[in-house]
GROMACS .gro file of C-alpha atoms in nm:
model
  222
    1MET     CA    1 -24.687  12.688   7.266
    2ASN     CA    2 -24.526  12.867   7.583
    3LEU     CA    3 -24.488  12.733   7.916
    4LEU     CA    4 -24.760  12.947   8.073
    5GLN     CA    5 -24.997  12.815   7.756
    6GLY     CA    6 -24.903  12.490   7.792
    7ILE     CA    7 -25.032  12.468   8.165
    8THR     CA    8 -25.315  12.675   8.117
    9ALA     CA    9 -25.437  12.409   7.850
   10ILE     CA   10 -25.413  12.106   8.096
   11LEU     CA   11 -25.543  12.295   8.382
   12SER     CA   12 -25.843  12.396   8.212
   13LYS     CA   13 -25.903  12.093   8.024
   14ASP     CA   14 -25.861  11.898   8.377
   15LEU     CA   15 -26.116  12.154   8.552
   16GLN     CA   16 -26.362  12.098   8.199
   17ILE     CA   17 -26.380  11.694   8.309
   18GLU     CA   18 -26.415  11.797   8.683
   19LEU     CA   19 -26.688  12.080   8.668
   20ARG     CA   20 -26.876  11.838   8.410
   21SER     CA   21 -26.884  11.480   8.622
   22ARG     CA   22 -26.799  11.601   8.991
   23TYR     CA   23 -26.751  11.278   9.068
   24ALA     CA   24 -26.419  11.328   9.269
   25ILE     CA   25 -26.508  11.668   9.469
   26ASN     CA   26 -26.852  11.523   9.511
   27THR     CA   27 -26.640  11.181   9.690
   28VAL     CA   28 -26.397  11.384   9.857
   29LEU     CA   29 -26.634  11.617  10.045
   30ALA     CA   30 -26.865  11.335  10.143
   31PHE     CA   31 -26.534  11.151  10.316
   32VAL     CA   32 -26.487  11.447  10.426
   33GLY     CA   33 -26.881  11.496  10.622
   34ALA     CA   34 -26.876  11.203  10.722
   35SER     CA   35 -26.541  11.248  10.875
   36LEU     CA   36 -26.596  11.536  11.073
   37LEU     CA   37 -26.914  11.438  11.243
   38LEU     CA   38 -26.784  11.049  11.364
   39VAL     CA   39 -26.481  11.323  11.494
   40LEU     CA   40 -26.713  11.537  11.625
   41PHE     CA   41 -27.002  11.262  11.804
   42ALA     CA   42 -26.776  10.996  11.878
   43LEU     CA   43 -26.440  11.136  11.979
   44ASN     CA   44 -26.571  11.469  12.167
   45ALA     CA   45 -26.317  11.638  11.998
   46GLU     CA   46 -26.444  11.990  12.103
   47ARG     CA   47 -26.264  11.907  12.450
   48LEU     CA   48 -25.937  11.794  12.291
   49PRO     CA   49 -25.600  11.941  12.333
   50LYS     CA   50 -25.531  12.165  12.005
   51SER     CA   51 -25.254  11.928  11.902
   52ALA     CA   52 -25.496  11.658  11.914
   53GLN     CA   53 -25.753  11.844  11.696
   54SER     CA   54 -25.493  11.942  11.430
   55ALA     CA   55 -25.412  11.581  11.395
   56LEU     CA   56 -25.700  11.523  11.391
   57VAL     CA   57 -25.837  11.759  11.059
   58TRP     CA   58 -25.537  11.677  10.894
   59ILE     CA   59 -25.537  11.330  10.914
   60ILE     CA   60 -25.892  11.378  10.755
   61ILE     CA   61 -25.751  11.614  10.459
   62LEU     CA   62 -25.462  11.265  10.429
   63PHE     CA   63 -25.723  11.066  10.371
   64ALA     CA   64 -25.950  11.255  10.156
   65ALA     CA   65 -25.633  11.306   9.971
   66LEU     CA   66 -25.566  10.996   9.893
   67SER     CA   67 -25.905  10.865   9.787
   68SER     CA   68 -25.897  11.094   9.485
   69LEU     CA   69 -25.569  11.318   9.400
   70SER     CA   70 -25.455  11.022   9.175
   71ARG     CA   71 -25.716  11.055   8.954
   72SER     CA   72 -25.597  11.330   8.738
   73PHE     CA   73 -25.274  11.111   8.607
   74VAL     CA   74 -25.508  10.816   8.659
   75MET     CA   75 -25.779  10.859   8.438
   76GLU     CA   76 -25.578  10.941   8.106
   77THR     CA   77 -25.457  10.600   8.094
   78ASP     CA   78 -25.792  10.470   8.212
   79LYS     CA   79 -25.905  10.659   7.860
   80ARG     CA   80 -25.657  10.584   7.655
   81THR     CA   81 -25.544  11.013   7.632
   82PHE     CA   82 -25.201  10.950   7.837
   83ASP     CA   83 -25.046  10.841   7.420
   84LEU     CA   84 -25.224  11.183   7.285
   85LEU     CA   85 -25.040  11.457   7.577
   86ARG     CA   86 -24.789  11.292   7.464
   87LEU     CA   87 -24.816  11.420   7.082
   88HIS     CA   88 -24.996  11.757   7.146
   89SER     CA   89 -24.773  11.855   7.501
   90ARG     CA   90 -24.433  11.889   7.662
   91ALA     CA   91 -24.354  11.719   7.989
   92ILE     CA   92 -24.341  11.984   8.168
   93ASP     CA   93 -24.688  12.141   8.088
   94VAL     CA   94 -24.846  11.845   8.221
   95PHE     CA   95 -24.709  11.781   8.476
   96LEU     CA   96 -24.707  12.201   8.626
   97GLY     CA   97 -25.063  12.194   8.468
   98LYS     CA   98 -25.220  11.856   8.670
   99LEU     CA   99 -25.015  12.004   9.006
  100CYS     CA  100 -25.189  12.356   8.922
  101PHE     CA  101 -25.511  12.084   8.939
  102ASN     CA  102 -25.448  11.895   9.218
  103TYR     CA  103 -25.312  12.217   9.394
  104LEU     CA  104 -25.654  12.440   9.300
  105PHE     CA  105 -25.857  12.110   9.402
  106THR     CA  106 -25.646  12.043   9.713
  107LEU     CA  107 -25.683  12.385   9.873
  108SER     CA  108 -26.124  12.414   9.753
  109VAL     CA  109 -26.153  12.090  10.017
  110ASN     CA  110 -25.920  12.199  10.312
  111CYS     CA  111 -26.078  12.503  10.327
  112VAL     CA  112 -26.398  12.400  10.334
  113THR     CA  113 -26.298  12.140  10.567
  114PHE     CA  114 -26.091  12.392  10.801
  115ILE     CA  115 -26.418  12.603  10.789
  116THR     CA  116 -26.681  12.378  10.902
  117TYR     CA  117 -26.419  12.155  11.145
  118ILE     CA  118 -26.320  12.562  11.308
  119PHE     CA  119 -26.722  12.587  11.337
  120LEU     CA  120 -26.797  12.290  11.419
  121LEU     CA  121 -26.518  12.235  11.765
  122GLY     CA  122 -26.552  12.639  11.826
  123ILE     CA  123 -26.193  12.647  11.722
  124SER     CA  124 -26.070  12.957  11.743
  125ILE     CA  125 -25.709  13.075  11.600
  126ALA     CA  126 -25.478  13.286  11.739
  127ASP     CA  127 -25.282  13.412  11.439
  128ASN     CA  128 -25.484  13.398  11.130
  129SER     CA  129 -25.208  13.541  10.879
  130ALA     CA  130 -24.940  13.226  10.987
  131PHE     CA  131 -25.222  12.987  10.955
  132LEU     CA  132 -25.363  13.085  10.586
  133LEU     CA  133 -25.029  13.089  10.523
  134VAL     CA  134 -24.939  12.678  10.689
  135LEU     CA  135 -25.234  12.616  10.485
  136THR     CA  136 -25.152  12.765  10.133
  137VAL     CA  137 -24.797  12.577  10.192
  138GLY     CA  138 -24.936  12.286  10.315
  139THR     CA  139 -25.198  12.181  10.028
  140ALA     CA  140 -24.869  12.285   9.747
  141GLY     CA  141 -24.707  12.031   9.948
  142LEU     CA  142 -24.966  11.747   9.951
  143SER     CA  143 -25.064  11.815   9.598
  144GLY     CA  144 -24.687  11.818   9.516
  145VAL     CA  145 -24.630  11.446   9.635
  146ALA     CA  146 -24.979  11.351   9.541
  147THR     CA  147 -24.851  11.456   9.169
  148MET     CA  148 -24.562  11.333   9.145
  149LEU     CA  149 -24.664  11.012   9.245
  150GLY     CA  150 -25.021  10.958   9.038
  151ALA     CA  151 -24.802  11.012   8.722
  152ILE     CA  152 -24.573  10.713   8.865
  153VAL     CA  153 -24.867  10.472   8.926
  154SER     CA  154 -25.083  10.571   8.641
  155GLN     CA  155 -24.843  10.281   8.432
  156ALA     CA  156 -24.850  10.050   8.703
  157ASP     CA  157 -25.161   9.790   8.763
  158ARG     CA  158 -25.346   9.848   9.080
  159LYS     CA  159 -25.338  10.200   9.094
  160GLY     CA  160 -25.538  10.272   9.405
  161ALA     CA  161 -25.356  10.096   9.603
  162ILE     CA  162 -24.991  10.169   9.527
  163PHE     CA  163 -25.045  10.517   9.563
  164SER     CA  164 -25.171  10.436   9.901
  165VAL     CA  165 -24.846  10.205  10.005
  166LEU     CA  166 -24.625  10.541   9.822
  167SER     CA  167 -24.809  10.772   9.956
  168ILE     CA  168 -24.805  10.770  10.359
  169PRO     CA  169 -24.449  10.712  10.408
  170LEU     CA  170 -24.382  11.022  10.192
  171LEU     CA  171 -24.689  11.263  10.391
  172PHE     CA  172 -24.617  11.147  10.704
  173PRO     CA  173 -24.325  11.373  10.749
  174LEU     CA  174 -24.550  11.697  10.586
  175ILE     CA  175 -24.895  11.567  10.858
  176LEU     CA  176 -24.599  11.623  11.161
  177ILE     CA  177 -24.471  11.938  11.043
  178LEU     CA  178 -24.843  12.032  10.953
  179VAL     CA  179 -24.972  11.957  11.264
  180GLN     CA  180 -24.708  12.103  11.491
  181LEU     CA  181 -24.757  12.472  11.241
  182THR     CA  182 -25.123  12.442  11.280
  183LYS     CA  183 -25.092  12.395  11.641
  184VAL     CA  184 -24.914  12.682  11.721
  185ALA     CA  185 -25.161  12.893  11.457
  186LEU     CA  186 -25.434  12.817  11.656
  187ILE     CA  187 -25.322  12.926  12.037
  188GLU     CA  188 -25.004  13.137  12.052
  189ASP     CA  189 -24.852  13.321  11.738
  190PHE     CA  190 -24.557  13.247  11.496
  191SER     CA  191 -24.198  13.266  11.685
  192GLN     CA  192 -23.865  13.248  11.562
  193HIS     CA  193 -23.777  12.903  11.693
  194TYR     CA  194 -24.139  12.790  11.437
  195LEU     CA  195 -23.981  12.996  11.134
  196ASN     CA  196 -23.744  12.685  11.129
  197ASP     CA  197 -24.069  12.429  11.127
  198PHE     CA  198 -24.232  12.675  10.847
  199TRP     CA  199 -23.877  12.674  10.674
  200ALA     CA  200 -23.841  12.334  10.691
  201LEU     CA  201 -24.204  12.294  10.522
  202VAL     CA  202 -24.166  12.552  10.228
  203GLY     CA  203 -23.816  12.295  10.121
  204TYR     CA  204 -24.023  11.977  10.164
  205THR     CA  205 -24.270  12.074   9.919
  206GLY     CA  206 -24.006  12.254   9.670
  207THR     CA  207 -23.790  11.985   9.681
  208THR     CA  208 -24.109  11.745   9.579
  209ILE     CA  209 -24.174  11.964   9.315
  210THR     CA  210 -23.852  11.945   9.151
  211ALA     CA  211 -23.813  11.602   9.223
  212GLY     CA  212 -24.171  11.536   9.049
  213ILE     CA  213 -24.048  11.751   8.715
  214LEU     CA  214 -23.760  11.572   8.723
  215LEU     CA  215 -23.886  11.212   8.751
  216PHE     CA  216 -24.206  11.300   8.502
  217ASP     CA  217 -23.964  11.350   8.206
  218TYR     CA  218 -23.839  10.987   8.245
  219ILE     CA  219 -24.196  10.895   8.273
  220TRP     CA  220 -24.310  11.032   7.965
  221GLU     CA  221 -24.061  10.884   7.755
  222GLU     CA  222 -24.139  10.578   7.873
   0.00000   0.00000   0.00000
């Protein structure tokens, strides 16, 4: 089995499980919906400056991700199928397959969240292409961190608490960059100054995914 076939097999398995149960997607969408209504009515978010509006939506996405993205690895441990994966798959196939699943899952949730947020608050986007680029790359960074930490905590007790504690410090710089770039995309076109922030986002994403691959090889052998 080559790399692409291995990744596709893991991705297909996780998609089928999620589509069958719909546990994670229903939980996350319920959380996002409640959070958006709270932000809209309690904080009068439509009157806030663009920087605050950008921060609020990424904070909602962050905590929605913390509630679900570790599940793909934790589920393997809870169902005692992790050892079965070791017998039939390579480490790189498993990690990248679950990374692709987390990316598709998170991107779907993020698109729904942003579309609803923009509609409810009546926000206009100044630079659509930059906004979409930030959304896709930022989602990859979020998924990379979540997949890496999900693999680490899957072998530990009290997985949910450990995942949250480890995730927030690692995701804090990512959220800061995303808030800044999202604010810029909402109010003006990207300039050379903000391209530096974008390349920082790309570098962060690449580093976390690479670190996840290297660390997962060690976890796989334990």
